[in-house]
Amino acid sequence: MLSLIGIFFFLFFGAISGVSAVQNIKVQGADYVNNVTSDRFQIIGIAYQPGGSAGFIAGSGVDPLSNGTLCLRDAALMQRLGINTIRVYNLDPSLNHDLCASIFNAVGIYMLLDVNSPLPNESLNPEDLSSSYNSAYLNRVFGVAEAFKNFPNILGFFSGNEVIQFPGSEGVAPPYIRAVTRDLKQYIAKHSSRNIPVGYSAADVRDFLADTFAYMSCAIDGSSSDETRIDFFGLNSYSWCGGDATFQTAGYDILVQMFGNTTIPVFFSEYGCNEVKPRVFDEVQAVYGPEMTRVMSGGIIYEYVQEANEYGLVDLNDNGTASIRTDYDNLKRQFNELDIERLQSGNSTATALEAPRCSPGLISGGSFSKSFRVPSLPSGAQTLIDNGIRNPNIGKLVEIEETNVEAEVYGSNGGVIQNLAIRPLPEDQSNTPSGQDTTGATSTGTPRGEEPESTGGQTDWLPPVPIIEEDQAFSEVVRELSQVVKSLFSNVEHDDRGVFQTRGFACEIVAWRFLSHLSKHERIDYLLTELPPVVPLSDDSSEEEEFTERPTSARMTSTDQIHERAHLLFEARTTPIERARLKESPLQRPSQTWNSRMSDTVDDDPTMSFAGLNALEIATIASAKRFLSQHVVQHIIDGIWDGDIIFWESLSVHTRKRAQIYHQRRADLYCRLRVPRYQKAFEAAFFAIFLSLYYAVLIERNSQHITVVEVLLYLWIFAFGLDEFGEFRDAGSLFYATDFWSLWDVGIVGIGIAYLILRKLIVL
């Protein structure tokens, strides 16, 4: 029975924290790698350019990342889709992008930005490279770097996009692309607090592709630190077309062979053929399949907004509303099938590769440039690099004050999506596909207000499984499911042990499968967030009036009432009025038997003993061995043991206990004293000291007075007792009692106290 209840707590209690900065992603060999967790990062991206290239007008005061309201709407839809990266092509570096960048940061979405634009003198002109490569152009390039360098979710900058595309450009353009790459890298090194990767996005022109990659990724001096060498390579490819396309017919096998020895990350900077409409995105499984991911790092779907070229996932309507297209739903279903854990697993070989030395022998095409002499800086450019551009518009993260989307958004079935909002992710976490369906707001099953028919027999006392709408607030889901859990507690005598044991085993399996679809950071939150202590509310009328007058949204976001991190044992934090409403709602009226067993008092709630415990501890108490033995759970347990996952960042009394990944640069060194591996080593040494002192006391017997060695032994016992008391307070009585050695330790303290009392009586 406890196994069943423990897993319900685990499944439906989540911690949703406020806005925090994602971790930087760095280039390590052929992979993108999280700078802190060392997890591999696979790009699950989408091109984001509302209005297209024609929609970017200099001086208009508008670009894709300048309107926070629109970014909030689009970030919410992208978060549902499972996007972790956006590519933005045309930006005005003079505008304020703080809110948009902060919104995407909050939902764990990184940004790949082009530093060029289609406007005159804001990109390299393949027909006049020497004239277009000037200090005015570089001023614009550096301006984009200044505007976005401080955002932690910047994945990189594209120094060029499809510059090598038309016949003749392959002979003259490559050195200039390396020159811009060098200039941008030098500027970032001088004026940014961190290294931001710079790469190139190539057209899928197979006559030039292999040579373009070889030319851009080699090191002129044989060193990976060559500033003219790109840090990553993007490919704009639409070769997978139609439902009959295969890995071979799309030429993906050729790409794997072509990039097989890459020493930098390679990914699709655009993909998603639209010859068949609506698009079904069959290629997604290939892009993120084992054959491709051993070489490539994901891809970016083209594109988010529906334009005249008909590649979009979302229609932006003239009245300010938006409509999800069937393409969006199809892509989401493909993303939901991805094995995120496999995609995040690292490859030590790929991260330890060295760049090849540039030489004419790397180039196979007769017309492709074999010269690796990079143009010198244009006049005035060195001053820009050394001193920075004049009056730079430097961006910064800002607080996200609004998470709810006000504009109406319609699902592909025409229904309005209710309660659309962004969900700020915990620190360090990037967005991943959620596995949820978002085809529209219409729910299936028994409509609210209609009672299901009773099946009779011994199960007529059970409440119905709640109908959970896709946009229902998380705390509301917790409320309704906790009602089901409570009914199982109150009616345990109506069923035999075997039935409940089977239900418990089934729930362990469901919990394990649920956990396997989460990212590492989500697993930490779901498994290790403690249920807060219960604070009963009084039943006086003034309190009822307060709750009656306050709107639900206000209560949901308040820090002292129900909110997204509210106690799962919700009755302890609801008023009598709210509890009555819950019991009178159609959802909670399956039978009079069910209602009669509901209690308004916290004292009757048998789940109260779990307050202060996290889901992993509850599963341990519940003896959920099948669940605890799963690899995804053991990975978290190993992380706790090794200190990769910590609960305290410092030893300060002001530190708040929170499960998080250990940050060496941020965490207090002394917090390592709480790491279980080190604690056990100290305990072993501590116990060895005890045996030494105990043996010394036996050897040096003195019935007349207490010796110095005895005093040391008493001090040891006192310190040991304090340590046990601390463990008891931290673990709670229920979890503390599950460890046999805890009882052994209490016995040692008890014997020590008894010895001290008797010894003192003898001496006196």
Coordinates of N, CA, C and O in Angstrom, one line a residue, residues 73 159 254 293 405 566:
R73 N 4.4 34.6 -26.0 CA 3.5 33.7 -26.7 C 4.2 32.6 -27.4 O 3.9 31.4 -27.3
S159 N 28.9 33.5 -38.5 CA 29.6 34.6 -39.2 C 29.2 34.7 -40.6 O 29.5 35.7 -41.3
I254 N 25.5 9.6 -46.9 CA 26.7 10.3 -47.5 C 27.1 11.4 -46.5 O 28.3 11.6 -46.4
T293 N 23.5 10.7 -34.9 CA 24.0 11.4 -33.7 C 25.5 11.1 -33.3 O 26.1 11.8 -32.5
V405 N 0.1 34.0 -21.2 CA -0.1 34.6 -22.5 C -1.5 35.1 -22.6 O -2.5 34.4 -22.4
A566 N 3.1 24.4 -4.0 CA 2.3 24.1 -2.8 C 2.4 22.7 -2.3 O 2.7 21.8 -3.0

